[in-house]
């Protein structure tokens, strides 16, 4: 049971990010609160509508010694992408043909805009670089990084098929909240197919400066990939298998 | 459009409306039998009351619209019709009605439900106080709930969407809300909006469960996607009734609809979004719920692209629910990837209040920090109460007056001394 003393506004803000009212009640939101809300929404909208800065990302990847190539989903433009998420999951056939690899890959890595190209640009290259180093150190083949425009998670399944990759990692911008537009989400799928369900993916979310940091996220992703290659499973099935393993090792 | 049923332009849409207006209502009674092996379809057929249907049995969809709008069709006639209409009829007529038609008819229908407060009385507007927190922190939940109570929000329910579906968190959230309700002696009810199976497990462990919540959809397959069936809902309804926490005859369930689950899980059987939504209401009304709301703007721009579409859908959902006899509320809301903003929510709130919506959802500063979308603020509820003269439930209003809420002499704890005053379980 709680026995807490008087809380300062700072104490309260440490407990919750909720937009509580500290001033007078019984009237409309005051001007500064109202304008701040509109500004936060405008920032979120800007992040949603932003385009992936491919040259900047490719330059950052190149500096880390990583080659990259770019694809655009069947959605084509930002507006179509937002209204037609189904098209954002598809890779045009002509694009798929350009992706063919000489030999199959262990892991395909995608960096996509998703619902915040700003998040992809801010946190994407660092995550992809950190994960690539870990995978290469394990002797896994990853091929070129694929930058994907107007893309949802499932486009990774098509890219992986075109590249003959056994596992696919899609890092993309999450839907911006009112307080944060820089969150990167990572989805990992083993042996993806066109019919893969979301329940077959493992996810690491809220990757940003004030959330899960890039280094931790890359480590978690590496562990997931290793576990997938060992068990041949991903998503809910993998989580269940891992939970069982944990229980087994605890009882040992 | 996602269902592949969209018109190919304004003229084609109007041609479709003309055709629809000429369809006899009787045709929908044959139509509902087209989906084989679907429990919701069977439920709809089973619910249909031929005597209640009699006054409109000879009408077409277009004539039905005229009948609804006729001033001699009063609230009583519409209440008596509730079990005579099927979801398909209701969705069909909504498609040939303008916004003002939807408002006119909805405003005639009074659907009153009761637990510790009386919700839905004509001329009143209730609110759900939604103190969500991203980690389900007890103190965070309590602070947000109190923030709303200090502005008179929460007479419909104080309801938390949990961040996890763990049983221990579900029980703790119920205990936090129960502590707030009993210590401040609030004539309202609370709800943790976890999965119905979690609610059942919590009730087995004697958790203080006022209302059982579940998201429902308009086909068996879509409900399977939510992990629910009619028999599971029946079981939960029996269990919450057996707790005996509410006065005899009270309404004990809370449902949400409007997620577009049927289409996104490809469980719509070729039917359009609005028909699937109204079919979810058939599921809801089986349980005489205290509260039902559509989460209309949460669905995303692939269904409702902009403010105008969200406003229209909010009015349609409210109308369809009311006509089927449900205590209909609306989550007036939008996500950040929709072409909508708070201006659109102001308009939707205002038109829904005119239409007599039973309740709306309110959160601190209109920002839901757990679900990452924008709903109404506690201030927005105050705006509509003051502007249109829509007080909350009578019991709750008396409680507000007794506690000086809205006056300098307020006797509730303030945010800075709340956690010293309230005894809540922390973990």
XYZ file of C-alpha atoms in Angstrom:
679
model
C 0.000 0.000 0.000
C 1.170 3.476 -0.798
C 2.203 5.960 1.830
C 3.684 8.760 -0.186
C 4.108 12.303 0.880
C 3.349 15.434 -1.049
C 4.525 15.170 -4.669
C 6.108 18.019 -6.565
C 5.246 18.522 -10.211
C 8.651 17.023 -11.012
C 7.820 13.898 -8.979
C 4.544 13.534 -10.855
C 6.238 13.960 -14.232
C 8.665 11.183 -13.288
C 5.684 8.900 -12.630
C 3.685 9.664 -15.760
C 3.933 11.442 -19.101
C 0.144 11.991 -19.049
C -0.915 15.545 -19.881
C -2.353 16.270 -16.441
C -3.838 19.642 -15.556
C -1.902 21.561 -12.913
C -3.456 24.979 -13.422
C -7.039 26.079 -12.866
C -9.804 23.664 -13.836
C -13.303 24.304 -15.063
C -12.296 26.085 -18.239
C -10.714 25.333 -21.601
C -7.070 24.274 -21.826
C -4.854 27.310 -21.483
C -3.249 28.790 -24.566
C 0.243 27.433 -24.087
C -1.029 23.885 -23.416
C -3.301 24.068 -26.420
C -0.574 25.334 -28.732
C 1.941 22.807 -27.406
C -0.509 20.003 -28.207
C -0.933 21.276 -31.770
C 2.835 21.532 -32.184
C 3.339 17.963 -30.949
C 0.698 16.755 -33.387
C 2.293 18.706 -36.241
C 5.625 17.021 -35.441
C 3.985 13.593 -35.506
C 2.311 14.393 -38.836
C 5.567 15.631 -40.295
C 7.240 12.368 -39.290
C 4.441 10.324 -40.905
C 4.633 12.301 -44.151
C 8.430 12.443 -44.288
C 10.305 10.669 -47.097
C 13.224 8.354 -46.498
C 16.489 10.296 -46.975
C 18.142 7.505 -48.962
C 21.381 9.335 -49.957
C 22.079 10.274 -46.339
C 21.383 6.739 -45.113
C 23.505 5.154 -47.837
C 26.344 7.509 -46.983
C 26.145 6.576 -43.297
C 26.115 2.875 -44.165
C 29.005 3.276 -46.614
C 31.054 4.981 -43.888
C 30.485 1.850 -41.797
C 31.664 -0.319 -44.708
C 28.205 -1.503 -45.753
C 26.931 -1.508 -49.333
C 23.254 -0.896 -49.924
C 20.542 -0.923 -52.579
C 17.104 0.694 -52.667
C 13.618 -0.580 -53.447
C 10.179 1.063 -53.451
C 7.030 -0.874 -52.557
C 4.020 -1.192 -54.833
C 2.547 1.829 -53.004
C 4.839 4.151 -54.965
C 4.057 7.412 -53.168
C 3.684 8.459 -49.544
C -0.008 9.259 -49.889
C -0.866 5.912 -51.476
C 1.275 4.156 -48.891
C -0.658 5.694 -45.995
C -4.071 4.897 -47.452
C -3.147 1.460 -48.827
C -0.997 -0.464 -46.355
C -1.644 -3.607 -48.425
C 0.423 -2.094 -51.283
C 3.173 -1.166 -48.838
C 3.634 -4.876 -48.185
C 4.163 -5.746 -51.860
C 7.316 -5.599 -53.947
C 6.770 -4.916 -57.686
C 7.913 -7.885 -59.759
C 10.332 -5.796 -61.823
C 12.020 -4.647 -58.610
C 12.166 -8.187 -57.251
C 14.024 -9.261 -60.392
C 16.746 -6.651 -59.806
C 17.386 -8.139 -56.362
C 18.525 -11.586 -57.454
C 21.660 -12.714 -55.685
C 24.465 -14.986 -56.833
C 24.190 -17.189 -53.791
C 21.595 -17.483 -51.021
C 22.012 -15.332 -47.895
C 21.779 -16.223 -44.255
C 20.168 -12.940 -43.272
C 18.646 -10.091 -45.302
C 18.668 -6.677 -43.599
C 16.120 -4.000 -44.541
C 15.929 -0.429 -43.361
C 12.473 0.937 -44.188
C 10.536 4.141 -43.634
C 7.390 2.548 -42.200
C 5.309 5.260 -40.544
C 8.248 7.500 -39.615
C 11.099 8.003 -42.073
C 12.567 10.354 -39.465
C 12.923 7.469 -37.008
C 14.470 5.323 -39.750
C 17.013 8.044 -40.551
C 17.832 8.885 -36.916
C 18.232 5.402 -35.454
C 18.261 3.065 -38.470
C 21.877 3.264 -39.744
C 23.339 2.815 -36.243
C 21.147 -0.228 -35.571
C 21.818 -1.836 -38.955
C 25.567 -1.219 -38.586
C 25.683 -2.702 -35.079
C 23.686 -5.772 -36.090
C 25.672 -6.297 -39.315
C 28.954 -6.355 -37.383
C 27.596 -8.973 -34.995
C 26.265 -11.183 -37.788
C 29.430 -10.900 -39.895
C 31.526 -11.753 -36.827
C 29.511 -14.976 -36.583
C 30.393 -15.724 -40.199
C 26.846 -15.191 -41.470
C 26.269 -13.750 -44.946
C 24.084 -10.638 -45.137
C 24.549 -9.191 -48.635
C 23.744 -5.555 -49.339
C 21.535 -3.629 -46.948
C 18.149 -2.976 -48.602
C 16.676 0.508 -48.080
C 12.914 0.249 -48.621
C 10.633 3.181 -49.382
C 6.854 3.291 -48.703
C 7.295 -0.003 -46.958
C 5.524 -2.022 -44.273
C 6.983 -4.955 -42.383
C 5.767 -7.677 -44.746
C 7.715 -6.296 -47.714
C 10.693 -7.976 -46.050
C 9.179 -11.382 -46.811
C 9.198 -10.623 -50.549
C 12.683 -9.128 -50.450
C 13.997 -12.152 -48.571
C 12.446 -14.499 -51.131
C 13.980 -12.564 -54.009
C 17.386 -12.683 -52.303
C 17.065 -16.293 -51.185
C 17.599 -15.243 -47.562
C 16.802 -17.624 -44.724
C 16.044 -14.938 -42.139
C 14.880 -11.378 -42.660
C 15.284 -8.368 -40.371
C 13.141 -5.295 -41.065
C 13.992 -2.142 -39.121
C 11.406 0.586 -39.684
C 9.865 3.739 -38.248
C 6.998 3.090 -35.818
C 3.765 5.099 -35.901
C 4.618 8.336 -34.106
C 2.947 9.079 -30.806
C 2.317 12.615 -29.654
C 5.480 12.626 -27.552
C 7.920 10.655 -29.707
C 8.358 10.356 -33.487
C 11.822 8.758 -33.463
C 10.941 5.201 -32.412
C 12.377 2.393 -34.519
C 10.749 -1.042 -34.543
C 12.548 -4.236 -35.604
C 10.769 -7.322 -36.898
C 12.590 -10.591 -37.466
C 11.155 -13.531 -39.390
C 12.658 -16.936 -40.117
C 12.036 -18.590 -43.511
C 9.565 -15.901 -44.583
C 6.999 -16.602 -47.285
C 4.361 -14.484 -49.030
C 1.788 -15.999 -46.675
C 3.721 -15.394 -43.441
C 1.472 -14.188 -40.591
C 2.481 -11.514 -38.082
C 2.402 -14.170 -35.366
C 5.520 -15.680 -37.027
C 7.609 -12.559 -36.336
C 9.604 -11.473 -33.315
C 9.620 -7.787 -32.542
C 11.853 -5.339 -30.688
C 10.095 -2.000 -30.301
C 10.653 1.517 -29.035
C 14.294 1.709 -30.165
C 15.317 5.338 -29.630
C 17.526 7.489 -27.458
C 14.961 7.629 -24.635
C 13.886 3.993 -25.057
C 15.751 0.765 -25.900
C 19.195 1.811 -27.113
C 20.594 0.695 -30.454
C 23.361 -1.482 -28.974
C 20.975 -3.452 -26.748
C 18.536 -3.822 -29.616
C 21.254 -5.184 -31.926
C 22.274 -7.695 -29.255
C 18.667 -8.836 -28.767
C 18.232 -9.149 -32.539
C 21.398 -11.227 -32.831
C 20.214 -13.575 -30.074
C 16.845 -13.984 -31.754
C 18.483 -14.811 -35.099
C 20.758 -17.366 -33.470
C 17.768 -18.943 -31.708
C 15.789 -19.038 -34.969
C 18.641 -20.779 -36.793
C 18.946 -23.321 -33.994
C 15.242 -24.093 -33.653
C 13.964 -23.338 -37.147
C 11.155 -21.305 -35.505
C 10.203 -17.643 -35.211
C 7.426 -15.563 -33.670
C 5.025 -17.001 -31.122
C 6.396 -20.524 -31.686
C 9.924 -19.377 -30.911
C 8.811 -17.453 -27.814
C 7.005 -20.532 -26.544
C 9.996 -22.791 -27.258
C 12.309 -20.353 -25.477
C 9.973 -20.112 -22.473
C 9.998 -23.918 -22.270
C 13.774 -23.965 -22.477
C 14.003 -21.415 -19.697
C 11.723 -23.522 -17.543
C 13.733 -26.649 -18.331
C 17.024 -25.010 -17.471
C 15.567 -23.631 -14.244
C 14.415 -27.062 -13.168
C 17.843 -28.564 -14.011
C -12.614 -0.104 -50.705
C -10.505 -2.750 -48.977
C -13.427 -5.124 -49.218
C -13.454 -4.525 -52.995
C -16.943 -3.035 -52.724
C -16.254 0.657 -53.230
C -18.115 2.630 -55.872
C -16.147 3.821 -58.882
C -16.944 7.519 -58.472
C -19.772 9.762 -57.271
C -22.289 8.866 -59.983
C -21.813 5.143 -59.493
C -22.142 5.655 -55.743
C -25.446 7.466 -56.222
C -26.672 4.787 -58.597
C -25.875 2.252 -55.902
C -27.789 4.315 -53.340
C -30.793 4.486 -55.681
C -30.734 0.703 -56.096
C -30.350 0.199 -52.362
C -33.313 2.464 -51.641
C -35.527 0.157 -53.732
C -34.543 -3.049 -51.970
C -37.384 -4.449 -49.819
C -36.383 -4.901 -46.155
C -37.682 -8.479 -46.365
C -34.851 -9.271 -48.773
C -32.369 -8.874 -45.912
C -34.047 -11.658 -43.994
C -33.142 -14.091 -46.770
C -29.719 -12.543 -47.201
C -28.545 -13.149 -43.658
C -28.816 -16.850 -44.234
C -26.250 -16.747 -47.020
C -23.240 -17.178 -44.742
C -23.194 -20.822 -43.751
C -21.626 -22.055 -40.571
C -21.150 -18.648 -39.002
C -22.300 -18.328 -35.387
C -22.978 -14.588 -35.722
C -25.250 -15.191 -38.720
C -27.156 -17.823 -36.741
C -27.415 -15.399 -33.824
C -28.870 -12.700 -36.085
C -31.511 -15.070 -37.439
C -32.338 -16.238 -33.925
C -32.595 -12.665 -32.581
C -34.988 -11.458 -35.243
C -38.439 -10.712 -33.796
C -41.132 -10.922 -36.514
C -43.734 -9.078 -34.416
C -41.390 -6.168 -33.815
C -40.588 -6.189 -37.549
C -44.275 -5.970 -38.537
C -44.544 -2.140 -38.703
C -41.805 -1.973 -41.356
C -42.280 -5.394 -42.977
C -43.672 -3.990 -46.218
C -41.158 -1.176 -46.614
C -38.180 -0.750 -48.897
C -34.916 0.640 -47.530
C -35.848 4.083 -48.890
C -39.327 4.014 -47.358
C -37.772 2.812 -44.117
C -35.637 5.973 -44.060
C -38.760 8.104 -44.533
C -40.532 6.162 -41.777
C -37.620 6.715 -39.381
C -37.607 10.441 -40.095
C -41.393 10.830 -39.820
C -42.166 12.925 -36.709
C -44.913 10.477 -35.760
C -42.273 7.747 -35.410
C -41.299 8.551 -31.846
C -38.744 7.155 -29.414
C -41.150 4.533 -28.177
C -41.852 3.223 -31.682
C -38.112 3.063 -32.340
C -37.436 1.266 -29.040
C -40.095 -1.315 -29.924
C -38.466 -1.820 -33.315
C -35.007 -2.686 -31.916
C -35.326 -6.513 -32.094
C -37.266 -6.300 -35.350
C -34.333 -4.949 -37.342
C -31.280 -6.911 -38.397
C -27.755 -5.476 -38.706
C -28.018 -5.688 -42.496
C -31.184 -3.526 -42.579
C -29.705 -0.976 -40.218
C -26.418 -0.715 -42.125
C -28.306 -0.451 -45.426
C -30.543 2.417 -44.363
C -27.598 4.276 -42.803
C -26.021 4.401 -46.260
C -28.810 6.455 -47.754
C -29.090 8.844 -44.810
C -27.412 12.212 -44.567
C -25.646 13.302 -41.404
C -28.663 15.235 -40.172
C -30.870 12.186 -40.768
C -28.557 10.065 -38.646
C -28.655 12.726 -35.915
C -32.440 13.208 -36.066
C -33.243 9.531 -35.666
C -30.554 8.782 -33.072
C -31.695 11.713 -30.951
C -35.185 10.207 -30.742
C -33.904 6.971 -29.188
C -33.265 6.787 -25.453
C -31.337 3.710 -24.317
C -30.937 3.747 -20.536
C -28.630 1.349 -18.668
C -27.779 1.099 -14.983
C -25.107 -0.077 -12.611
C -24.216 2.341 -9.798
C -25.048 5.242 -12.117
C -27.837 5.658 -14.652
C -26.468 6.182 -18.139
C -28.201 7.326 -21.315
C -31.022 9.448 -19.939
C -32.188 11.962 -22.484
C -30.374 15.293 -22.077
C -27.409 13.724 -20.271
C -23.939 12.879 -21.553
C -21.654 10.493 -19.707
C -17.919 9.981 -19.965
C -15.522 7.116 -19.632
C -12.476 8.204 -17.659
C -9.591 6.341 -19.370
C -6.463 6.630 -17.189
C -4.179 4.379 -19.253
C -0.473 4.148 -18.449
C 2.232 2.535 -20.662
C 3.535 0.288 -17.856
C 0.235 -0.042 -15.947
C 1.868 1.827 -13.055
C -0.655 2.060 -10.194
C 0.315 5.616 -9.298
C 0.256 6.762 -12.924
C -3.216 5.268 -13.335
C -4.447 6.864 -10.102
C -3.123 10.309 -11.034
C -4.771 10.275 -14.451
C -8.047 8.972 -13.014
C -8.069 11.697 -10.376
C -7.236 14.344 -12.984
C -10.469 13.350 -14.740
C -12.556 13.033 -11.587
C -11.549 16.576 -10.651
C -13.174 17.618 -13.947
C -16.223 15.409 -13.522
C -15.180 12.618 -15.905
C -15.968 8.974 -15.223
C -19.708 8.561 -14.641
C -20.010 5.891 -17.361
C -16.944 3.972 -16.190
C -13.377 4.406 -15.060
C -11.766 2.033 -17.521
C -8.117 1.121 -18.079
C -6.719 -0.594 -21.168
C -3.939 -2.707 -19.694
C -0.532 -2.698 -21.403
C -0.136 -6.441 -20.851
C -2.633 -9.266 -20.645
C -1.140 -10.702 -17.463
C -3.563 -11.875 -14.799
C -1.680 -10.288 -11.902
C -1.709 -6.871 -13.608
C -5.389 -7.266 -14.442
C -6.226 -7.983 -10.810
C -4.024 -5.169 -9.526
C -5.634 -2.664 -11.927
C -9.101 -3.729 -10.725
C -7.917 -3.273 -7.132
C -6.491 0.183 -7.853
C -9.765 1.294 -9.449
C -11.813 -0.306 -6.676
C -9.693 1.523 -4.064
C -10.278 4.855 -5.797
C -14.010 4.203 -6.171
C -14.588 3.116 -2.579
C -12.259 5.619 -0.897
C -13.785 8.532 -2.778
C -17.250 6.945 -2.597
C -17.922 7.475 -6.326
C -21.263 6.299 -7.756
C -19.669 4.760 -10.823
C -18.223 1.441 -11.981
C -14.793 0.426 -13.141
C -13.315 -1.903 -15.689
C -9.970 -3.327 -16.706
C -10.257 -3.819 -20.457
C -8.236 -7.032 -20.626
C -9.304 -10.130 -22.509
C -12.494 -11.843 -21.382
C -10.544 -15.000 -20.497
C -8.333 -12.934 -18.182
C -11.472 -11.463 -16.603
C -12.804 -14.971 -15.997
C -9.566 -16.026 -14.318
C -9.563 -12.836 -12.216
C -13.157 -13.454 -11.089
C -12.181 -16.988 -10.034
C -9.587 -15.358 -7.796
C -12.217 -13.017 -6.304
C -10.860 -9.852 -7.942
C -13.204 -6.845 -7.704
C -14.579 -6.999 -11.260
C -17.453 -4.576 -11.907
C -17.770 -4.903 -15.672
C -16.492 -7.569 -18.045
C -15.048 -6.102 -21.218
C -14.456 -7.558 -24.653
C -13.787 -6.331 -28.197
C -16.253 -7.993 -30.532
C -16.666 -8.239 -34.311
C -19.331 -9.202 -36.824
C -18.419 -12.751 -37.815
C -17.402 -15.908 -36.023
C -14.058 -15.919 -37.802
C -13.299 -12.315 -36.815
C -14.297 -13.051 -33.229
C -11.952 -16.033 -33.308
C -9.256 -13.517 -34.184
C -10.091 -11.777 -30.890
C -9.966 -15.170 -29.177
C -13.669 -15.085 -28.282
C -16.785 -17.097 -28.984
C -20.398 -16.665 -27.908
C -20.031 -19.480 -25.381
C -17.012 -17.783 -23.778
C -18.950 -14.502 -23.560
C -21.937 -16.371 -22.099
C -19.660 -17.866 -19.470
C -18.167 -14.479 -18.562
C -21.603 -12.876 -18.371
C -22.806 -15.591 -15.978
C -19.671 -15.231 -13.862
C -19.906 -11.458 -13.447
C -23.607 -11.745 -12.650
C -22.807 -14.268 -9.935
C -20.460 -11.777 -8.258
C -23.512 -9.754 -7.273
C -21.657 -6.455 -7.124
C -24.429 -4.488 -8.848
C -28.062 -3.908 -7.959
C -30.530 -6.517 -9.260
C -31.145 -6.187 -12.991
C -28.042 -4.078 -13.638
C -26.157 -4.169 -16.926
C -22.793 -5.872 -16.528
C -20.922 -5.986 -19.817
C -18.856 -3.505 -21.797
C -18.046 -4.009 -25.487
C -15.912 -2.198 -28.013
C -16.361 -2.414 -31.775
C -15.110 -0.552 -34.820
C -11.625 -2.061 -35.056
C -12.225 -3.258 -38.609
C -11.185 -6.704 -37.416
C -13.441 -8.501 -39.872
C -11.770 -6.960 -42.904
C -8.210 -6.982 -41.641
C -8.486 -10.677 -40.789
C -10.289 -11.379 -44.079
C -13.338 -12.564 -42.133
C -15.942 -10.310 -43.740
C -17.482 -12.917 -46.060
C -17.604 -10.369 -48.874
C -19.626 -7.891 -46.819
C -18.804 -4.205 -46.419
C -17.353 -2.539 -43.344
C -20.578 -0.947 -42.102
C -22.556 -4.188 -42.319
C -19.808 -6.043 -40.451
C -19.834 -3.302 -37.799
C -23.608 -3.563 -37.314
C -23.288 -7.346 -37.087
C -20.935 -6.829 -34.136
C -23.832 -4.994 -32.454
C -25.906 -8.162 -32.746
C -23.246 -9.910 -30.682
C -23.160 -7.060 -28.150
C -26.917 -6.832 -27.614
C -27.179 -10.481 -26.653
C -25.678 -9.454 -23.275
C -27.714 -6.316 -22.405
C -24.463 -4.373 -21.955
C -24.026 -1.286 -19.775
C -21.774 0.284 -22.396
C -20.869 -0.215 -26.035
C -18.587 2.037 -27.986
C -17.095 2.119 -31.431
C -13.419 3.094 -31.480
C -14.177 4.800 -34.753
C -11.009 6.812 -35.514
C -8.635 4.171 -34.167
C -9.114 2.055 -37.267
C -6.509 3.898 -39.343
C -6.497 5.705 -42.691
C -6.803 2.546 -44.780
C -10.444 2.451 -43.610
C -11.195 6.041 -42.649
C -8.704 8.334 -44.328
C -9.564 11.727 -42.931
C -11.584 13.760 -40.472
C -14.628 13.875 -42.718
C -14.768 10.085 -43.022
C -14.223 9.605 -39.286
C -17.072 12.031 -38.508
C -19.404 10.292 -40.919
C -18.499 6.814 -39.600
C -18.947 7.965 -35.993
C -22.476 9.133 -36.772
C -23.291 5.928 -38.691
C -21.991 3.626 -35.963
C -23.866 5.553 -33.275
C -27.078 5.465 -35.313
C -26.814 1.744 -36.138
C -26.098 0.863 -32.504
C -28.940 2.968 -31.141
C -31.433 1.604 -33.655
C -30.495 -1.899 -32.530
C -31.191 -0.855 -28.949
C -27.625 -0.487 -27.692
C -26.369 2.042 -25.102
C -24.055 3.480 -27.704
C -20.980 5.542 -26.960
C -18.132 6.621 -29.213
C -14.395 6.944 -28.793
C -14.012 10.259 -30.603
C -10.442 9.693 -31.708
C -7.784 9.475 -34.399
C -4.285 8.136 -34.932
C -1.303 10.144 -36.086
C -1.236 8.582 -39.544
C -4.813 9.688 -40.307
C -5.574 12.954 -42.052
C -7.404 14.225 -38.972
C -6.794 16.441 -35.994
C -8.406 17.859 -32.868
C -10.569 20.229 -34.950
C -12.311 17.204 -36.456
C -12.802 15.749 -32.983
C -14.455 19.013 -31.835
C -16.944 18.652 -34.655
C -17.574 14.949 -34.094
C -18.118 15.503 -30.364
C -20.544 18.319 -31.054
C -22.618 16.397 -33.608
C -22.641 13.255 -31.462
C -23.873 15.207 -28.455
C -26.665 16.564 -30.667
C -27.439 12.987 -31.669
C -27.706 12.026 -27.990
C -24.611 9.827 -27.662
C -24.648 7.942 -24.344
C -20.997 8.500 -23.535
C -17.628 9.494 -24.938
C -14.098 8.552 -23.912
C -11.830 11.070 -22.201
C -8.115 11.027 -21.318
C -5.735 13.587 -19.774
C -4.992 16.294 -22.328
C -6.527 14.204 -25.175
C -3.286 12.168 -25.371
C -3.467 8.441 -24.619
C 0.115 7.707 -23.599
C -0.394 3.933 -23.657
C -2.265 3.344 -26.910
C -0.504 6.264 -28.664
C -3.530 7.923 -30.181
C -5.589 11.011 -29.470
C -9.064 10.900 -27.955
C -11.002 13.663 -26.175
C -9.641 15.510 -23.161
C -11.478 15.950 -19.867
C -11.687 19.611 -20.908
C -13.492 18.634 -24.123
C -16.208 16.920 -22.086
C -16.574 20.052 -20.001
C -16.914 22.128 -23.176
C -19.818 20.076 -24.487
C -21.581 19.871 -21.101
C -21.455 23.639 -20.722
C -22.247 24.523 -24.318
C -25.122 22.122 -24.959
C -26.239 21.674 -21.359
C -25.552 17.941 -21.023
C -24.947 16.989 -17.377
C -23.536 13.593 -16.373
C -25.537 10.770 -14.776
C -27.776 12.081 -11.944
C -26.086 10.003 -9.201
C -22.680 11.191 -10.314
C -23.849 14.778 -10.554
C -24.985 14.654 -6.911
C -21.607 13.234 -5.940
C -19.852 16.060 -7.812
C -21.971 18.632 -6.012
C -21.393 17.000 -2.618
C -17.645 17.114 -3.243
C -17.563 20.641 -4.612
C -16.121 19.501 -7.944
C -15.763 22.471 -10.260
C -15.700 24.894 -7.280
C -12.789 26.276 -5.223
C -14.087 24.246 -2.273
C -13.410 20.857 -3.926
C -12.936 18.144 -1.297
C -11.218 15.509 -3.471
C -7.457 15.088 -3.077
C -5.408 17.224 -5.470
C -2.756 15.722 -7.757
C 0.091 16.648 -5.403
C -1.408 15.022 -2.316
C -3.372 12.255 -4.071
C -0.918 9.446 -3.429
C -0.617 10.405 0.246
C -4.409 10.329 0.572
C -5.343 7.297 -1.486
C -4.389 3.801 -0.363
C -3.703 1.862 -3.561
C -1.865 -1.408 -4.235
C 1.416 -0.596 -5.968
C 2.531 -4.005 -7.183
